[in-house]
Structures are given as structure tokens and as C-alpha cells.
PDB file of C-alpha atoms in Angstrom:
ATOM      1  CA  UNK A 987       0.000   0.000   0.000  1.00  0.00           C
ATOM      2  CA  UNK A 988       2.773   2.439   1.013  1.00  0.00           C
ATOM      3  CA  UNK A 989       4.673   1.579  -2.185  1.00  0.00           C
ATOM      4  CA  UNK A 990       1.658   2.447  -4.326  1.00  0.00           C
ATOM      5  CA  UNK A 991       1.261   5.833  -2.664  1.00  0.00           C
ATOM      6  CA  UNK A 992       4.952   6.674  -2.969  1.00  0.00           C
ATOM      7  CA  UNK A 993       4.965   5.678  -6.627  1.00  0.00           C
ATOM      8  CA  UNK A 994       2.017   7.947  -7.414  1.00  0.00           C
ATOM      9  CA  UNK A 995       3.640  11.032  -5.947  1.00  0.00           C
ATOM     10  CA  UNK A 996       5.654  11.327  -9.153  1.00  0.00           C
ATOM     11  CA  UNK A 997       3.198   9.968 -11.689  1.00  0.00           C
ATOM     12  CA  UNK A 998      -0.249  11.112 -12.655  1.00  0.00           C
ATOM     13  CA  UNK A 999      -1.276   7.956 -14.502  1.00  0.00           C
ATOM     14  CA  UNK A1000      -3.036   6.598 -11.426  1.00  0.00           C
ATOM     15  CA  UNK A1001      -4.965   8.353  -8.682  1.00  0.00           C
ATOM     16  CA  UNK A1002      -4.974   7.125  -5.105  1.00  0.00           C
ATOM     17  CA  UNK A1003      -8.553   7.335  -3.822  1.00  0.00           C
ATOM     18  CA  UNK A1004      -9.486   7.992  -0.230  1.00  0.00           C
ATOM     19  CA  UNK A1005     -11.152   4.591  -0.056  1.00  0.00           C
ATOM     20  CA  UNK A1006      -7.687   3.060  -0.387  1.00  0.00           C
ATOM     21  CA  UNK A1007      -5.858   5.207   2.122  1.00  0.00           C
ATOM     22  CA  UNK A1008      -8.624   4.915   4.704  1.00  0.00           C
ATOM     23  CA  UNK A1009      -7.054   1.602   5.707  1.00  0.00           C
ATOM     24  CA  UNK A1010      -3.805   3.318   6.694  1.00  0.00           C
ATOM     25  CA  UNK A1011      -3.529   4.044  10.455  1.00  0.00           C
ATOM     26  CA  UNK A1012      -4.689   7.539  11.379  1.00  0.00           C
ATOM     27  CA  UNK A1013      -1.398   8.261  13.180  1.00  0.00           C
ATOM     28  CA  UNK A1014       0.396   8.422   9.837  1.00  0.00           C
ATOM     29  CA  UNK A1015      -1.680  11.421   8.849  1.00  0.00           C
ATOM     30  CA  UNK A1016      -1.587  13.405  12.057  1.00  0.00           C
ATOM     31  CA  UNK A1017       1.638  15.254  11.350  1.00  0.00           C
ATOM     32  CA  UNK A1018       1.251  19.027  11.869  1.00  0.00           C
ATOM     33  CA  UNK A1019      -0.312  20.689   8.858  1.00  0.00           C
ATOM     34  CA  UNK A1020       1.023  23.847   7.262  1.00  0.00           C
ATOM     35  CA  UNK A1021      -1.166  26.925   7.623  1.00  0.00           C
ATOM     36  CA  UNK A1022      -1.336  26.916   3.838  1.00  0.00           C
ATOM     37  CA  UNK A1023      -2.416  23.412   2.833  1.00  0.00           C
ATOM     38  CA  UNK A1024      -1.859  24.227  -0.822  1.00  0.00           C
ATOM     39  CA  UNK A1025       1.908  23.982  -0.319  1.00  0.00           C
ATOM     40  CA  UNK A1026       3.265  20.761  -1.779  1.00  0.00           C
ATOM     41  CA  UNK A1027       5.700  18.688   0.261  1.00  0.00           C
ATOM     42  CA  UNK A1028       8.756  19.116  -1.961  1.00  0.00           C
ATOM     43  CA  UNK A1029      12.023  20.809  -1.102  1.00  0.00           C
ATOM     44  CA  UNK A1030      12.789  24.427  -1.943  1.00  0.00           C
ATOM     45  CA  UNK A1031      15.653  23.203  -4.109  1.00  0.00           C
ATOM     46  CA  UNK A1032      13.371  21.074  -6.250  1.00  0.00           C
ATOM     47  CA  UNK A1033      10.876  23.940  -6.428  1.00  0.00           C
ATOM     48  CA  UNK A1034      13.544  26.004  -8.163  1.00  0.00           C
ATOM     49  CA  UNK A1035      14.113  23.232 -10.641  1.00  0.00           C
ATOM     50  CA  UNK A1036      12.228  23.613 -13.911  1.00  0.00           C
ATOM     51  CA  UNK A1037      10.747  20.158 -13.555  1.00  0.00           C
ATOM     52  CA  UNK A1038       9.005  21.172 -10.328  1.00  0.00           C
ATOM     53  CA  UNK A1039       6.273  22.971 -12.263  1.00  0.00           C
ATOM     54  CA  UNK A1040       4.909  19.643 -13.445  1.00  0.00           C
ATOM     55  CA  UNK A1041       5.089  18.300  -9.885  1.00  0.00           C
ATOM     56  CA  UNK A1042       2.941  21.128  -8.568  1.00  0.00           C
ATOM     57  CA  UNK A1043       0.215  20.220 -11.037  1.00  0.00           C
ATOM     58  CA  UNK A1044       0.010  16.671  -9.725  1.00  0.00           C
ATOM     59  CA  UNK A1045      -2.894  15.931  -7.404  1.00  0.00           C
ATOM     60  CA  UNK A1046      -2.752  12.159  -7.059  1.00  0.00           C
ATOM     61  CA  UNK A1047      -4.882  11.832  -3.906  1.00  0.00           C
ATOM     62  CA  UNK A1048      -8.597  11.981  -4.726  1.00  0.00           C
ATOM     63  CA  UNK A1049     -11.591  11.968  -2.394  1.00  0.00           C
ATOM     64  CA  UNK A1050     -13.869   9.033  -3.215  1.00  0.00           C
ATOM     65  CA  UNK A1051     -16.911  11.009  -2.009  1.00  0.00           C
ATOM     66  CA  UNK A1052     -16.671  14.251  -4.009  1.00  0.00           C
ATOM     67  CA  UNK A1053     -13.648  13.534  -6.280  1.00  0.00           C
ATOM     68  CA  UNK A1054     -11.759  16.611  -5.108  1.00  0.00           C
ATOM     69  CA  UNK A1055      -8.031  15.945  -5.544  1.00  0.00           C
ATOM     70  CA  UNK A1056      -5.008  16.954  -3.480  1.00  0.00           C
ATOM     71  CA  UNK A1057      -1.231  16.850  -3.804  1.00  0.00           C
ATOM     72  CA  UNK A1058      -0.806  15.844  -0.149  1.00  0.00           C
ATOM     73  CA  UNK A1059      -2.066  12.616   1.360  1.00  0.00           C
ATOM     74  CA  UNK A1060      -2.542  14.157   4.825  1.00  0.00           C
ATOM     75  CA  UNK A1061      -4.535  17.059   3.335  1.00  0.00           C
ATOM     76  CA  UNK A1062      -6.905  14.488   1.821  1.00  0.00           C
ATOM     77  CA  UNK A1063      -7.174  12.854   5.238  1.00  0.00           C
ATOM     78  CA  UNK A1064      -8.112  16.231   6.745  1.00  0.00           C
ATOM     79  CA  UNK A1065     -10.618  16.845   3.937  1.00  0.00           C
ATOM     80  CA  UNK A1066     -12.335  13.526   4.656  1.00  0.00           C
ATOM     81  CA  UNK A1067     -13.299  14.848   8.089  1.00  0.00           C
ATOM     82  CA  UNK A1068     -15.796  17.123   6.328  1.00  0.00           C
ATOM     83  CA  UNK A1069     -17.697  14.112   5.002  1.00  0.00           C
ATOM     84  CA  UNK A1070     -17.322  12.127   8.226  1.00  0.00           C
ATOM     85  CA  UNK A1071     -18.405  15.129  10.326  1.00  0.00           C
ATOM     86  CA  UNK A1072     -15.233  14.694  12.415  1.00  0.00           C
ATOM     87  CA  UNK A1073     -14.138  17.807  14.315  1.00  0.00           C
ATOM     88  CA  UNK A1074     -11.259  16.779  16.599  1.00  0.00           C
ATOM     89  CA  UNK A1075     -10.015  20.298  17.400  1.00  0.00           C
ATOM     90  CA  UNK A1076     -12.149  21.852  20.141  1.00  0.00           C
ATOM     91  CA  UNK A1077     -11.973  25.392  21.530  1.00  0.00           C
ATOM     92  CA  UNK A1078     -11.399  25.247  25.298  1.00  0.00           C
ATOM     93  CA  UNK A1079     -13.206  28.552  25.758  1.00  0.00           C
ATOM     94  CA  UNK A1080     -16.530  28.004  23.971  1.00  0.00           C
ATOM     95  CA  UNK A1081     -16.375  24.315  22.922  1.00  0.00           C
ATOM     96  CA  UNK A1082     -16.782  25.067  19.220  1.00  0.00           C
ATOM     97  CA  UNK A1083     -15.131  22.273  17.207  1.00  0.00           C
ATOM     98  CA  UNK A1084     -13.175  22.305  13.939  1.00  0.00           C
ATOM     99  CA  UNK A1085     -11.840  19.854  11.361  1.00  0.00           C
ATOM    100  CA  UNK A1086      -8.412  21.541  11.208  1.00  0.00           C
ATOM    101  CA  UNK A1087      -6.038  22.849  13.821  1.00  0.00           C
ATOM    102  CA  UNK A1088      -5.452  25.960  11.701  1.00  0.00           C
ATOM    103  CA  UNK A1089      -9.156  26.793  11.815  1.00  0.00           C
ATOM    104  CA  UNK A1090      -9.107  26.508  15.601  1.00  0.00           C
ATOM    105  CA  UNK A1091      -6.116  28.871  15.798  1.00  0.00           C
ATOM    106  CA  UNK A1092      -7.957  31.453  13.707  1.00  0.00           C
ATOM    107  CA  UNK A1093     -11.093  31.035  15.845  1.00  0.00           C
ATOM    108  CA  UNK A1094      -9.132  31.597  19.061  1.00  0.00           C
ATOM    109  CA  UNK A1095      -8.409  35.155  17.910  1.00  0.00           C
ATOM    110  CA  UNK A1096     -12.059  35.940  18.660  1.00  0.00           C
ATOM    111  CA  UNK A1097     -11.371  35.240  22.328  1.00  0.00           C
ATOM    112  CA  UNK A1098      -7.868  36.767  22.462  1.00  0.00           C
ATOM    113  CA  UNK A1099      -8.981  39.837  20.484  1.00  0.00           C
ATOM    114  CA  UNK A1100      -5.883  39.344  18.317  1.00  0.00           C
ATOM    115  CA  UNK A1101      -6.174  41.015  14.903  1.00  0.00           C
ATOM    116  CA  UNK A1102      -2.853  40.581  13.104  1.00  0.00           C
ATOM    117  CA  UNK A1103      -4.016  41.710   9.651  1.00  0.00           C
ATOM    118  CA  UNK A1104      -4.120  45.510   9.403  1.00  0.00           C
ATOM    119  CA  UNK A1105      -5.364  47.637   6.508  1.00  0.00           C
ATOM    120  CA  UNK A1106      -2.616  50.014   5.354  1.00  0.00           C
ATOM    121  CA  UNK A1107      -5.220  52.506   4.134  1.00  0.00           C
ATOM    122  CA  UNK A1108      -7.447  52.996   7.195  1.00  0.00           C
ATOM    123  CA  UNK A1109      -5.687  50.909   9.902  1.00  0.00           C
ATOM    124  CA  UNK A1110      -8.739  48.679  10.481  1.00  0.00           C
ATOM    125  CA  UNK A1111      -7.586  45.292  11.776  1.00  0.00           C
ATOM    126  CA  UNK A1112      -8.893  41.776  11.153  1.00  0.00           C
ATOM    127  CA  UNK A1113      -8.484  38.280  12.543  1.00  0.00           C
ATOM    128  CA  UNK A1114      -8.145  36.645   9.110  1.00  0.00           C
ATOM    129  CA  UNK A1115      -6.187  37.530   5.979  1.00  0.00           C
ATOM    130  CA  UNK A1116      -9.261  36.797   3.846  1.00  0.00           C
ATOM    131  CA  UNK A1117     -11.268  39.401   5.760  1.00  0.00           C
ATOM    132  CA  UNK A1118      -8.556  41.974   5.095  1.00  0.00           C
ATOM    133  CA  UNK A1119      -8.525  41.130   1.377  1.00  0.00           C
ATOM    134  CA  UNK A1120     -12.296  41.560   1.187  1.00  0.00           C
ATOM    135  CA  UNK A1121     -12.051  44.836   3.115  1.00  0.00           C
ATOM    136  CA  UNK A1122      -9.381  46.207   0.752  1.00  0.00           C
ATOM    137  CA  UNK A1123     -11.869  45.918  -2.090  1.00  0.00           C
ATOM    138  CA  UNK A1124     -13.942  48.568  -0.288  1.00  0.00           C
ATOM    139  CA  UNK A1125     -11.112  51.010  -0.902  1.00  0.00           C
ATOM    140  CA  UNK A1126     -10.525  49.953  -4.499  1.00  0.00           C
ATOM    141  CA  UNK A1127     -14.270  49.694  -5.314  1.00  0.00           C
ATOM    142  CA  UNK A1128     -13.270  46.675  -7.377  1.00  0.00           C
ATOM    143  CA  UNK A1129     -15.833  43.912  -7.909  1.00  0.00           C
ATOM    144  CA  UNK A1130     -14.132  41.572 -10.363  1.00  0.00           C
ATOM    145  CA  UNK A1131     -16.762  38.801 -10.415  1.00  0.00           C
ATOM    146  CA  UNK A1132     -19.802  39.591 -12.574  1.00  0.00           C
ATOM    147  CA  UNK A1133     -23.000  37.596 -13.046  1.00  0.00           C
ATOM    148  CA  UNK A1134     -23.460  36.822 -16.754  1.00  0.00           C
ATOM    149  CA  UNK A1135     -27.237  36.863 -16.360  1.00  0.00           C
ATOM    150  CA  UNK A1136     -27.979  40.112 -14.495  1.00  0.00           C
ATOM    151  CA  UNK A1137     -24.519  41.777 -14.417  1.00  0.00           C
ATOM    152  CA  UNK A1138     -24.523  42.093 -10.638  1.00  0.00           C
ATOM    153  CA  UNK A1139     -20.928  42.200  -9.440  1.00  0.00           C
ATOM    154  CA  UNK A1140     -19.232  40.715  -6.387  1.00  0.00           C
ATOM    155  CA  UNK A1141     -16.024  41.048  -4.429  1.00  0.00           C
ATOM    156  CA  UNK A1142     -15.531  37.289  -4.139  1.00  0.00           C
ATOM    157  CA  UNK A1143     -16.047  34.365  -6.482  1.00  0.00           C
ATOM    158  CA  UNK A1144     -17.816  32.404  -3.730  1.00  0.00           C
ATOM    159  CA  UNK A1145     -20.459  35.144  -3.455  1.00  0.00           C
ATOM    160  CA  UNK A1146     -21.022  35.009  -7.210  1.00  0.00           C
ATOM    161  CA  UNK A1147     -21.450  31.226  -6.988  1.00  0.00           C
ATOM    162  CA  UNK A1148     -24.079  31.658  -4.269  1.00  0.00           C
ATOM    163  CA  UNK A1149     -25.824  34.396  -6.260  1.00  0.00           C
ATOM    164  CA  UNK A1150     -26.071  32.252  -9.410  1.00  0.00           C
ATOM    165  CA  UNK A1151     -28.354  29.880  -7.520  1.00  0.00           C
ATOM    166  CA  UNK A1152     -30.959  32.668  -7.524  1.00  0.00           C
ATOM    167  CA  UNK A1153     -31.160  32.236 -11.293  1.00  0.00           C
ATOM    168  CA  UNK A1154     -30.747  28.449 -11.452  1.00  0.00           C
ATOM    169  CA  UNK A1155     -33.114  27.807  -8.503  1.00  0.00           C
ATOM    170  CA  UNK A1156     -30.533  25.297  -7.293  1.00  0.00           C
ATOM    171  CA  UNK A1157     -30.807  24.387  -3.612  1.00  0.00           C
ATOM    172  CA  UNK A1158     -28.097  21.812  -2.950  1.00  0.00           C
ATOM    173  CA  UNK A1159     -28.347  21.776   0.844  1.00  0.00           C
ATOM    174  CA  UNK A1160     -31.296  19.727   2.169  1.00  0.00           C
ATOM    175  CA  UNK A1161     -32.485  19.168   5.723  1.00  0.00           C
ATOM    176  CA  UNK A1162     -32.437  15.471   6.661  1.00  0.00           C
ATOM    177  CA  UNK A1163     -35.415  15.951   8.978  1.00  0.00           C
ATOM    178  CA  UNK A1164     -37.949  17.841   6.863  1.00  0.00           C
ATOM    179  CA  UNK A1165     -36.353  17.870   3.366  1.00  0.00           C
ATOM    180  CA  UNK A1166     -36.457  21.663   3.161  1.00  0.00           C
ATOM    181  CA  UNK A1167     -33.695  22.833   0.802  1.00  0.00           C
ATOM    182  CA  UNK A1168     -31.411  25.868   0.818  1.00  0.00           C
ATOM    183  CA  UNK A1169     -29.025  27.647  -1.512  1.00  0.00           C
ATOM    184  CA  UNK A1170     -26.326  28.074   1.147  1.00  0.00           C
ATOM    185  CA  UNK A1171     -24.818  25.657   3.665  1.00  0.00           C
ATOM    186  CA  UNK A1172     -25.023  28.303   6.393  1.00  0.00           C
ATOM    187  CA  UNK A1173     -28.775  28.655   5.896  1.00  0.00           C
ATOM    188  CA  UNK A1174     -29.187  24.892   6.315  1.00  0.00           C
ATOM    189  CA  UNK A1175     -27.179  24.943   9.542  1.00  0.00           C
ATOM    190  CA  UNK A1176     -29.335  27.736  10.912  1.00  0.00           C
ATOM    191  CA  UNK A1177     -32.525  25.941   9.863  1.00  0.00           C
ATOM    192  CA  UNK A1178     -31.418  22.640  11.377  1.00  0.00           C
ATOM    193  CA  UNK A1179     -31.258  24.235  14.803  1.00  0.00           C
ATOM    194  CA  UNK A1180     -34.939  25.174  14.565  1.00  0.00           C
ATOM    195  CA  UNK A1181     -35.693  21.476  15.052  1.00  0.00           C
ATOM    196  CA  UNK A1182     -33.955  21.669  18.416  1.00  0.00           C
ATOM    197  CA  UNK A1183     -34.548  24.339  21.036  1.00  0.00           C
ATOM    198  CA  UNK A1184     -31.314  23.474  22.833  1.00  0.00           C
ATOM    199  CA  UNK A1185     -28.950  26.403  23.284  1.00  0.00           C
ATOM    200  CA  UNK A1186     -25.525  24.926  22.614  1.00  0.00           C
ATOM    201  CA  UNK A1187     -23.689  28.180  21.973  1.00  0.00           C
ATOM    202  CA  UNK A1188     -22.807  30.080  25.143  1.00  0.00           C
ATOM    203  CA  UNK A1189     -21.103  33.472  25.337  1.00  0.00           C
ATOM    204  CA  UNK A1190     -17.947  33.031  27.403  1.00  0.00           C
ATOM    205  CA  UNK A1191     -18.150  36.638  28.626  1.00  0.00           C
ATOM    206  CA  UNK A1192     -21.709  37.036  29.894  1.00  0.00           C
ATOM    207  CA  UNK A1193     -23.029  33.459  29.801  1.00  0.00           C
ATOM    208  CA  UNK A1194     -25.945  34.166  27.475  1.00  0.00           C
ATOM    209  CA  UNK A1195     -26.852  31.092  25.398  1.00  0.00           C
ATOM    210  CA  UNK A1196     -28.084  30.783  21.825  1.00  0.00           C
ATOM    211  CA  UNK A1197     -29.501  28.061  19.585  1.00  0.00           C
ATOM    212  CA  UNK A1198     -27.438  29.197  16.600  1.00  0.00           C
ATOM    213  CA  UNK A1199     -23.779  30.124  16.392  1.00  0.00           C
ATOM    214  CA  UNK A1200     -24.725  32.979  14.055  1.00  0.00           C
ATOM    215  CA  UNK A1201     -26.719  34.547  16.890  1.00  0.00           C
ATOM    216  CA  UNK A1202     -23.799  34.078  19.292  1.00  0.00           C
ATOM    217  CA  UNK A1203     -21.386  35.712  16.839  1.00  0.00           C
ATOM    218  CA  UNK A1204     -23.797  38.597  16.259  1.00  0.00           C
ATOM    219  CA  UNK A1205     -24.232  39.003  20.023  1.00  0.00           C
ATOM    220  CA  UNK A1206     -20.463  38.972  20.506  1.00  0.00           C
ATOM    221  CA  UNK A1207     -19.911  41.644  17.848  1.00  0.00           C
ATOM    222  CA  UNK A1208     -22.759  43.911  18.920  1.00  0.00           C
ATOM    223  CA  UNK A1209     -22.417  43.706  22.695  1.00  0.00           C
ATOM    224  CA  UNK A1210     -18.822  42.893  23.551  1.00  0.00           C
ATOM    225  CA  UNK A1211     -16.548  43.954  20.673  1.00  0.00           C
ATOM    226  CA  UNK A1212     -18.576  46.846  19.217  1.00  0.00           C
ATOM    227  CA  UNK A1213     -17.018  45.849  15.895  1.00  0.00           C
ATOM    228  CA  UNK A1214     -18.737  47.190  12.779  1.00  0.00           C
ATOM    229  CA  UNK A1215     -17.333  45.255   9.815  1.00  0.00           C
ATOM    230  CA  UNK A1216     -19.929  46.318   7.213  1.00  0.00           C
ATOM    231  CA  UNK A1217     -18.896  49.535   5.459  1.00  0.00           C
ATOM    232  CA  UNK A1218     -21.053  51.754   3.241  1.00  0.00           C
ATOM    233  CA  UNK A1219     -19.275  52.348  -0.082  1.00  0.00           C
ATOM    234  CA  UNK A1220     -20.952  55.733  -0.475  1.00  0.00           C
ATOM    235  CA  UNK A1221     -20.310  57.498   2.844  1.00  0.00           C
ATOM    236  CA  UNK A1222     -18.031  55.034   4.727  1.00  0.00           C
ATOM    237  CA  UNK A1223     -20.534  54.712   7.565  1.00  0.00           C
ATOM    238  CA  UNK A1224     -20.059  51.385   9.363  1.00  0.00           C
ATOM    239  CA  UNK A1225     -22.528  48.838  10.721  1.00  0.00           C
ATOM    240  CA  UNK A1226     -22.426  45.744  12.898  1.00  0.00           C
ATOM    241  CA  UNK A1227     -24.941  43.822  10.763  1.00  0.00           C
ATOM    242  CA  UNK A1228     -25.244  43.387   7.005  1.00  0.00           C
ATOM    243  CA  UNK A1229     -29.009  43.990   7.240  1.00  0.00           C
ATOM    244  CA  UNK A1230     -28.423  47.392   8.815  1.00  0.00           C
ATOM    245  CA  UNK A1231     -26.065  48.289   5.970  1.00  0.00           C
ATOM    246  CA  UNK A1232     -28.652  47.224   3.362  1.00  0.00           C
ATOM    247  CA  UNK A1233     -31.310  49.384   5.024  1.00  0.00           C
ATOM    248  CA  UNK A1234     -28.881  52.303   5.129  1.00  0.00           C
ATOM    249  CA  UNK A1235     -28.047  51.944   1.414  1.00  0.00           C
ATOM    250  CA  UNK A1236     -31.713  52.522   0.585  1.00  0.00           C
ATOM    251  CA  UNK A1237     -31.303  56.054   1.926  1.00  0.00           C
ATOM    252  CA  UNK A1238     -28.682  56.726  -0.748  1.00  0.00           C
ATOM    253  CA  UNK A1239     -30.733  55.140  -3.519  1.00  0.00           C
ATOM    254  CA  UNK A1240     -33.945  56.826  -2.291  1.00  0.00           C
ATOM    255  CA  UNK A1241     -35.742  53.498  -2.713  1.00  0.00           C
ATOM    256  CA  UNK A1242     -38.985  53.015  -0.807  1.00  0.00           C
ATOM    257  CA  UNK A1243     -39.532  49.252  -0.810  1.00  0.00           C
ATOM    258  CA  UNK A1244     -42.425  49.172   1.652  1.00  0.00           C
ATOM    259  CA  UNK A1245     -44.987  51.291  -0.239  1.00  0.00           C
TER     260      UNK A1245
END
């Protein structure tokens, strides 16, 4: 088995599926992961070699559930936790669990108030590099991803993908209990909690409990951090909730939707 995997690191003629590597002991995959899982495990010397470009294109380890492929075997093993619903990394403060250690480290910044990513334009700080990148688009006004159907533009490709489901009527996320379907995974998660009135998500500062993590996060932002991450592109006014920003934007457009 180990010989087959080693052989396929340097050949793309055969793909190692997750169904094959699932028989390998878990301990072999629990080496610390890089913060950037896209990095391939080859030396810097070989990276400089011209032949390394072909190596970087190799993704010999494929998930047998969704067929997504990876260049690292241990990254595939981590990916499989999504399908198995495994979340071995648990926050000691609020008990929220994650599939990757890196995700837990990022989450912990909520509790430590650490915001290492700072905007050079306005000095606003963020816990994640992706949040900073999205914020920088507010300054550039750039929305590079356009819908081919209605021409609405978006900062991120993922938002365009979600938006396209408005046109296609696609609802890929279904509730196992009542079969209600949703366009976004987050909406399904929120809906699923309506079947249970248990309040699993507890604020570690004031002890208030919530049925949905979205409500806990909103509570944390509004009450304890006073953070206002939603910025008006017209007047730079800031808001704690996206809904408040949308209502505010109507003032600029002079729309009166409730007549």
C-alpha cells in the first residue's frame, strides 16, 4: 500500500482514492499541517528546478466522495473529516469544534482579540487575511466577479457562486429531517437548529446562550466587541450587521420598498 502511494507522488497515470488510504492508520496522517495546505511537500531546491512545475500540477490523492483531488495525502485525510463530520479540534473557551487545527487557531483570535491583519489605508484590523482582502476591495471599489445573467458584481467568487443559484433555482443543501432545501450551507445549519430548542452556543463573557452560532457571533460583535465590519461604499458609515447596511443603502438610492 505504502509503495503504491509513494509511486504515485511522481506519476499522474493513477490516482490514489481515499477509499484506499482509509485503511492506513490515522497516526500516519496526524503530522502538523502547514497553515497553507496548498503547499506541496517538496524541497525548496526542487521547487527552483524547472521540472518542479509539473510536480505542482500533480494531485494524485482523490476523495472518493466528491472527487476533489489533493497533492498531499494528509490534506486528503483532513478533507475527509468534512464528510465524516469529524471535528477533533475543540476550543477550550466556547467548545466550538473544527476539522483543522489551523481553523481553531484562527477562531481563538475571537477570544484573544488578536487582529494581526491591518489595513494600510485605514488601519482597520482583522483576525483573518481573507477578511482583510475583502475589506481592501472597499477602498478599491473593485468587484471583479460579474454575473453573466444580471450583471450584478461581487467582491468574491464564492459570493457570485451563491448568487447564481438565484437564477438556477438550485438548492443543494437539504435538511435530513424535513427535506427543506437551501441555496447556502449556512442557511441549512441555521434551519437545522430550529428542530432543536437546545442552546448549545454560550457566550464566554456574559453566559448568554443561543440556539445558533450565528446569533452568538452577532451578540459577541454587537455587545462585547462593538465591531462594525460592514462599510457603506458611499459614505463610509459602518454597521455591525449586514441587514443594517442594506437598510442604510436605501437612503442613498432613495428606494422606498415598503410602499
